[in-house]
Amino acid sequence: MTIEREYTTKLAVDDVTIDRRDIEMLDAIERYGSMHRAADELGRSYARLQNRVVEIEGAVGQITERKRGGSGGGGTELTETARDLRRQFDRHDAALDGVARVTESVFAGTVRDRTGELATVETAVGPIVALAPEGASDVQLTVRSDAVVLTDPDETPRADGTSLRNQFRGTVARLEPGDAISRVTIDLEGEAGDSAGEPDPSEPVLEALVTNASVDRLALEPGRAITASFKATAARAIDVDADQSS
């Protein structure tokens, strides 16, 4: 099971909120050089599009300007203010994309032993060292996808020689590429795991969030054997019994 957060990119300037529809409007105006044509292509009325331009200009300054007529008959083009607004939106969107794609993999297990705040939890995929509440027995573990490190099985250091206490062999089941980062779903080798084909929703899987450069370097694709590692402090346990009794 995975838990996914959803976010929407927006810029707030005074009392005006600029969202993706506004950026699409600016893109259309620049592409077609005409507010009338932009409205037609976007399926919006010209009056509403013009009013929206006026609203945004009240917050950030002039974003369009008329081109004088000539052989092309004139038209409308964006100002540098509008282009800077689009750049800011794109930067914010790229940064937020990484957050939006973060998921949490969830594993059920039982605490077997502990050393201070860290406990060894037996799960369907094997023992996981995690932060666990004192006195907890039956727990649910969560691991954020941006805390998982993927390495080639032949190049992975031994777990006892690194801070990555938890290591699992698995197989890439699904790869979901984004503009800069990709989500990788891994079938883990365990009692309930299936290392081939699409992940079974009833079986434990681990999700990782990696850069597209890492995807290329590791030659990640469905069926590729991989080692997934994460720190003990990246795995957090919730006391199931305490949660049910509250």
mmCIF file of C-alpha atoms in Angstrom:
data_model
loop_
_atom_site.group_PDB
_atom_site.id
_atom_site.type_symbol
_atom_site.label_atom_id
_atom_site.label_comp_id
_atom_site.label_asym_id
_atom_site.label_seq_id
_atom_site.Cartn_x
_atom_site.Cartn_y
_atom_site.Cartn_z
ATOM 1 C CA MET A 1 0.000 0.000 0.000
ATOM 2 C CA THR A 2 1.203 3.530 -0.721
ATOM 3 C CA ILE A 3 0.022 6.915 0.519
ATOM 4 C CA GLU A 4 0.385 9.798 -1.903
ATOM 5 C CA ARG A 5 0.304 13.537 -1.313
ATOM 6 C CA GLU A 6 -1.137 15.867 -3.954
ATOM 7 C CA TYR A 7 -0.126 19.491 -4.514
ATOM 8 C CA THR A 8 -1.038 22.150 -7.074
ATOM 9 C CA THR A 9 1.392 24.816 -8.241
ATOM 10 C CA LYS A 10 0.175 28.381 -7.606
ATOM 11 C CA LEU A 11 1.774 31.795 -7.218
ATOM 12 C CA ALA A 12 0.211 34.397 -4.933
ATOM 13 C CA VAL A 13 0.791 38.064 -5.794
ATOM 14 C CA ASP A 14 -1.070 40.368 -3.398
ATOM 15 C CA ASP A 15 -4.712 39.220 -3.673
ATOM 16 C CA VAL A 16 -4.278 37.530 -7.067
ATOM 17 C CA THR A 17 -3.535 33.786 -7.316
ATOM 18 C CA ILE A 18 -1.839 32.716 -10.536
ATOM 19 C CA ASP A 19 -2.348 29.081 -11.499
ATOM 20 C CA ARG A 20 -1.638 26.803 -14.440
ATOM 21 C CA ARG A 21 -4.618 28.126 -16.452
ATOM 22 C CA ASP A 22 -3.060 31.579 -16.334
ATOM 23 C CA ILE A 23 0.288 30.253 -17.544
ATOM 24 C CA GLU A 24 -1.480 28.397 -20.363
ATOM 25 C CA MET A 25 -3.143 31.693 -21.278
ATOM 26 C CA LEU A 26 0.224 33.469 -21.451
ATOM 27 C CA ASP A 27 1.675 30.635 -23.520
ATOM 28 C CA ALA A 28 -1.237 30.870 -25.980
ATOM 29 C CA ILE A 29 -0.941 34.656 -26.301
ATOM 30 C CA GLU A 30 2.759 34.339 -27.103
ATOM 31 C CA ARG A 31 2.221 31.421 -29.483
ATOM 32 C CA TYR A 32 -0.551 33.024 -31.536
ATOM 33 C CA GLY A 33 0.303 36.712 -31.085
ATOM 34 C CA SER A 34 -3.370 37.471 -30.577
ATOM 35 C CA MET A 35 -5.621 37.512 -27.525
ATOM 36 C CA HIS A 36 -8.634 36.691 -29.732
ATOM 37 C CA ARG A 37 -6.875 33.657 -31.186
ATOM 38 C CA ALA A 38 -5.614 32.593 -27.752
ATOM 39 C CA ALA A 39 -9.159 32.707 -26.376
ATOM 40 C CA ASP A 40 -10.454 30.621 -29.286
ATOM 41 C CA GLU A 41 -7.717 28.014 -28.965
ATOM 42 C CA LEU A 42 -8.258 27.706 -25.208
ATOM 43 C CA GLY A 43 -12.030 27.547 -25.534
ATOM 44 C CA ARG A 44 -12.548 30.677 -23.456
ATOM 45 C CA SER A 45 -14.436 33.841 -24.190
ATOM 46 C CA TYR A 46 -12.372 36.836 -25.230
ATOM 47 C CA ALA A 47 -14.018 39.011 -22.570
ATOM 48 C CA ARG A 48 -13.061 36.647 -19.748
ATOM 49 C CA LEU A 49 -9.532 36.246 -21.027
ATOM 50 C CA GLN A 50 -9.116 40.013 -21.296
ATOM 51 C CA ASN A 51 -10.520 40.506 -17.790
ATOM 52 C CA ARG A 52 -8.058 37.977 -16.442
ATOM 53 C CA VAL A 53 -5.175 39.806 -18.081
ATOM 54 C CA VAL A 54 -6.357 43.028 -16.428
ATOM 55 C CA GLU A 55 -6.591 41.303 -13.012
ATOM 56 C CA ILE A 56 -3.054 39.951 -13.255
ATOM 57 C CA GLU A 57 -1.693 43.284 -14.483
ATOM 58 C CA GLY A 58 -3.231 44.951 -11.417
ATOM 59 C CA ALA A 59 -0.949 42.787 -9.272
ATOM 60 C CA VAL A 60 2.293 42.437 -11.255
ATOM 61 C CA GLY A 61 2.253 45.201 -13.861
ATOM 62 C CA GLN A 62 1.833 45.106 -17.628
ATOM 63 C CA ILE A 63 2.023 41.587 -19.082
ATOM 64 C CA THR A 64 0.904 42.238 -22.672
ATOM 65 C CA GLU A 65 1.549 44.950 -25.216
ATOM 66 C CA ARG A 66 0.174 45.704 -28.630
ATOM 67 C CA LYS A 67 2.382 45.322 -31.689
ATOM 68 C CA ARG A 68 1.912 47.985 -34.317
ATOM 69 C CA GLY A 69 0.329 46.997 -37.606
ATOM 70 C CA GLY A 70 2.303 46.225 -40.717
ATOM 71 C CA SER A 71 2.395 43.441 -43.217
ATOM 72 C CA GLY A 72 1.316 41.076 -40.458
ATOM 73 C CA GLY A 73 -1.455 43.350 -39.223
ATOM 74 C CA GLY A 74 -0.100 43.810 -35.673
ATOM 75 C CA GLY A 75 -1.112 41.760 -32.669
ATOM 76 C CA THR A 76 -0.285 41.163 -28.995
ATOM 77 C CA GLU A 77 2.952 40.022 -27.401
ATOM 78 C CA LEU A 78 4.113 39.329 -23.856
ATOM 79 C CA THR A 79 6.198 41.742 -21.834
ATOM 80 C CA GLU A 80 9.333 40.780 -19.938
ATOM 81 C CA THR A 81 7.219 40.896 -16.760
ATOM 82 C CA ALA A 82 5.000 38.134 -18.157
ATOM 83 C CA ARG A 83 7.985 36.045 -19.194
ATOM 84 C CA ASP A 84 9.542 36.430 -15.744
ATOM 85 C CA LEU A 85 6.227 35.361 -14.212
ATOM 86 C CA ARG A 86 6.261 32.198 -16.330
ATOM 87 C CA ARG A 87 9.868 31.467 -15.310
ATOM 88 C CA GLN A 88 8.987 31.808 -11.634
ATOM 89 C CA PHE A 89 6.003 29.493 -12.085
ATOM 90 C CA ASP A 90 8.132 26.903 -13.900
ATOM 91 C CA ARG A 91 10.797 26.955 -11.156
ATOM 92 C CA HIS A 92 8.168 26.570 -8.463
ATOM 93 C CA ASP A 93 6.445 23.807 -10.436
ATOM 94 C CA ALA A 94 9.698 21.864 -10.858
ATOM 95 C CA ALA A 95 10.496 22.103 -7.153
ATOM 96 C CA LEU A 96 6.977 21.106 -6.173
ATOM 97 C CA ASP A 97 6.985 18.170 -8.576
ATOM 98 C CA GLY A 98 9.517 16.416 -6.397
ATOM 99 C CA VAL A 99 7.338 16.901 -3.309
ATOM 100 C CA ALA A 100 4.135 15.937 -5.071
ATOM 101 C CA ARG A 101 5.550 12.622 -6.234
ATOM 102 C CA VAL A 102 6.719 11.552 -2.784
ATOM 103 C CA THR A 103 4.832 8.502 -1.502
ATOM 104 C CA GLU A 104 5.119 6.302 1.549
ATOM 105 C CA SER A 105 5.463 2.533 1.382
ATOM 106 C CA VAL A 106 3.716 0.779 4.258
ATOM 107 C CA PHE A 107 4.667 -2.548 5.876
ATOM 108 C CA ALA A 108 2.957 -4.376 8.740
ATOM 109 C CA GLY A 109 5.187 -6.138 11.253
ATOM 110 C CA THR A 110 5.970 -7.213 14.793
ATOM 111 C CA VAL A 111 8.743 -5.838 16.992
ATOM 112 C CA ARG A 112 11.230 -8.580 17.895
ATOM 113 C CA ASP A 113 13.948 -6.689 19.749
ATOM 114 C CA ARG A 114 15.175 -3.144 20.214
ATOM 115 C CA THR A 115 18.196 -1.041 21.023
ATOM 116 C CA GLY A 116 17.078 2.266 22.451
ATOM 117 C CA GLU A 117 14.761 4.008 19.984
ATOM 118 C CA LEU A 118 15.545 1.551 17.185
ATOM 119 C CA ALA A 119 13.651 -1.719 16.862
ATOM 120 C CA THR A 120 13.983 -4.720 14.580
ATOM 121 C CA VAL A 121 10.579 -5.378 13.047
ATOM 122 C CA GLU A 122 9.738 -8.666 11.355
ATOM 123 C CA THR A 123 7.756 -8.037 8.154
ATOM 124 C CA ALA A 124 6.681 -10.054 5.132
ATOM 125 C CA VAL A 125 9.816 -8.910 3.287
ATOM 126 C CA GLY A 126 12.174 -9.614 6.169
ATOM 127 C CA PRO A 127 13.482 -7.702 9.201
ATOM 128 C CA ILE A 128 13.481 -3.906 9.029
ATOM 129 C CA VAL A 129 15.328 -1.713 11.539
ATOM 130 C CA ALA A 130 13.171 1.314 12.299
ATOM 131 C CA LEU A 131 12.323 4.016 14.804
ATOM 132 C CA ALA A 132 9.566 2.563 16.984
ATOM 133 C CA PRO A 133 7.580 3.794 19.996
ATOM 134 C CA GLU A 134 8.577 2.318 23.345
ATOM 135 C CA GLY A 135 6.468 -0.697 24.264
ATOM 136 C CA ALA A 136 5.077 -1.159 20.739
ATOM 137 C CA SER A 137 4.516 -4.724 19.528
ATOM 138 C CA ASP A 138 2.345 -4.824 16.389
ATOM 139 C CA VAL A 139 3.286 -1.896 14.179
ATOM 140 C CA GLN A 140 2.964 -0.356 10.738
ATOM 141 C CA LEU A 141 6.168 0.918 9.138
ATOM 142 C CA THR A 142 6.283 3.791 6.657
ATOM 143 C CA VAL A 143 9.220 4.566 4.365
ATOM 144 C CA ARG A 144 9.236 7.733 2.240
ATOM 145 C CA SER A 145 10.096 7.152 -1.397
ATOM 146 C CA ASP A 146 12.630 9.999 -1.409
ATOM 147 C CA ALA A 147 14.592 8.223 1.373
ATOM 148 C CA VAL A 148 15.182 5.046 -0.679
ATOM 149 C CA VAL A 149 18.543 4.633 -2.427
ATOM 150 C CA LEU A 150 18.850 2.335 -5.458
ATOM 151 C CA THR A 151 22.125 0.668 -6.407
ATOM 152 C CA ASP A 152 23.367 -2.054 -8.708
ATOM 153 C CA PRO A 153 23.356 -5.341 -6.742
ATOM 154 C CA ASP A 154 26.983 -5.992 -7.724
ATOM 155 C CA GLU A 155 28.093 -2.581 -6.429
ATOM 156 C CA THR A 156 26.092 -2.333 -3.207
ATOM 157 C CA PRO A 157 28.220 -2.103 -0.033
ATOM 158 C CA ARG A 158 27.452 -4.380 2.895
ATOM 159 C CA ALA A 159 24.728 -2.991 5.156
ATOM 160 C CA ASP A 160 26.881 -3.290 8.283
ATOM 161 C CA GLY A 161 29.506 -1.040 6.710
ATOM 162 C CA THR A 162 27.181 1.874 5.938
ATOM 163 C CA SER A 163 24.441 3.924 7.561
ATOM 164 C CA LEU A 164 21.936 2.255 5.211
ATOM 165 C CA ARG A 165 20.907 -0.411 7.700
ATOM 166 C CA ASN A 166 18.046 -1.785 5.597
ATOM 167 C CA GLN A 167 18.852 -3.440 2.260
ATOM 168 C CA PHE A 168 16.589 -5.515 0.036
ATOM 169 C CA ARG A 169 17.060 -7.210 -3.305
ATOM 170 C CA GLY A 170 14.194 -6.748 -5.698
ATOM 171 C CA THR A 171 13.079 -6.246 -9.256
ATOM 172 C CA VAL A 172 11.821 -3.088 -10.943
ATOM 173 C CA ALA A 173 8.114 -3.624 -11.560
ATOM 174 C CA ARG A 174 7.097 -0.189 -12.799
ATOM 175 C CA LEU A 175 8.821 3.001 -13.892
ATOM 176 C CA GLU A 176 6.899 6.293 -14.002
ATOM 177 C CA PRO A 177 9.085 9.018 -15.540
ATOM 178 C CA GLY A 178 8.612 12.716 -14.863
ATOM 179 C CA ASP A 179 10.313 15.826 -16.206
ATOM 180 C CA ALA A 180 13.275 15.546 -13.822
ATOM 181 C CA ILE A 181 12.537 12.637 -11.491
ATOM 182 C CA SER A 182 11.002 9.182 -11.811
ATOM 183 C CA ARG A 183 9.017 6.978 -9.469
ATOM 184 C CA VAL A 184 10.238 3.383 -9.331
ATOM 185 C CA THR A 185 8.083 0.573 -7.914
ATOM 186 C CA ILE A 186 10.109 -2.393 -6.705
ATOM 187 C CA ASP A 187 8.884 -5.926 -6.036
ATOM 188 C CA LEU A 188 10.871 -7.055 -3.028
ATOM 189 C CA GLU A 189 12.268 -10.539 -2.580
ATOM 190 C CA GLY A 190 10.459 -11.846 0.485
ATOM 191 C CA GLU A 191 7.948 -14.357 1.670
ATOM 192 C CA ALA A 192 5.082 -12.432 0.113
ATOM 193 C CA GLY A 193 6.973 -10.942 -2.800
ATOM 194 C CA ASP A 194 6.831 -11.676 -6.499
ATOM 195 C CA SER A 195 9.921 -10.505 -8.344
ATOM 196 C CA ALA A 196 8.425 -10.566 -11.833
ATOM 197 C CA GLY A 197 5.714 -8.679 -13.694
ATOM 198 C CA GLU A 198 3.349 -6.032 -12.403
ATOM 199 C CA PRO A 199 3.233 -5.570 -8.609
ATOM 200 C CA ASP A 200 0.407 -7.397 -6.873
ATOM 201 C CA PRO A 201 -1.585 -4.911 -4.708
ATOM 202 C CA SER A 202 -1.874 -7.572 -1.995
ATOM 203 C CA GLU A 203 1.911 -7.955 -1.744
ATOM 204 C CA PRO A 204 4.491 -5.575 -0.253
ATOM 205 C CA VAL A 205 6.325 -3.285 -2.636
ATOM 206 C CA LEU A 206 8.759 -0.453 -2.080
ATOM 207 C CA GLU A 207 8.657 2.819 -3.993
ATOM 208 C CA ALA A 208 11.679 5.006 -4.681
ATOM 209 C CA LEU A 209 11.997 8.496 -6.117
ATOM 210 C CA VAL A 210 15.159 9.001 -8.193
ATOM 211 C CA THR A 211 16.502 11.483 -10.706
ATOM 212 C CA ASN A 212 16.242 10.699 -14.392
ATOM 213 C CA ALA A 213 20.048 10.752 -14.471
ATOM 214 C CA SER A 214 20.028 7.857 -11.992
ATOM 215 C CA VAL A 215 17.485 6.023 -14.142
ATOM 216 C CA ASP A 216 19.898 6.229 -17.073
ATOM 217 C CA ARG A 217 22.991 5.391 -15.027
ATOM 218 C CA LEU A 218 21.395 2.308 -13.477
ATOM 219 C CA ALA A 219 19.624 1.342 -16.719
ATOM 220 C CA LEU A 220 16.362 1.048 -14.808
ATOM 221 C CA GLU A 221 13.509 -0.696 -16.593
ATOM 222 C CA PRO A 222 10.869 -3.294 -15.665
ATOM 223 C CA GLY A 223 12.545 -6.589 -14.858
ATOM 224 C CA ARG A 224 15.861 -5.025 -13.825
ATOM 225 C CA ALA A 225 17.358 -6.507 -10.623
ATOM 226 C CA ILE A 226 18.150 -3.780 -8.106
ATOM 227 C CA THR A 227 19.110 -3.247 -4.471
ATOM 228 C CA ALA A 228 16.978 -0.831 -2.447
ATOM 229 C CA SER A 229 18.423 0.623 0.752
ATOM 230 C CA PHE A 230 17.267 3.081 3.390
ATOM 231 C CA LYS A 231 18.431 4.244 6.793
ATOM 232 C CA ALA A 232 16.891 2.963 9.995
ATOM 233 C CA THR A 233 15.885 6.535 10.833
ATOM 234 C CA ALA A 234 13.960 6.743 7.542
ATOM 235 C CA ALA A 235 11.646 3.898 8.599
ATOM 236 C CA ARG A 236 9.103 4.938 11.218
ATOM 237 C CA ALA A 237 6.786 2.625 13.099
ATOM 238 C CA ILE A 238 3.281 3.369 14.368
ATOM 239 C CA ASP A 239 1.914 1.336 17.281
ATOM 240 C CA VAL A 240 -1.165 -0.349 15.789
ATOM 241 C CA ASP A 241 -2.578 -1.402 19.171
ATOM 242 C CA ALA A 242 -2.292 2.128 20.564
ATOM 243 C CA ASP A 243 -3.869 3.578 17.423
ATOM 244 C CA GLN A 244 -6.842 1.216 17.640
ATOM 245 C CA SER A 245 -7.431 1.877 21.329
ATOM 246 C CA SER A 246 -7.407 5.671 20.985
#
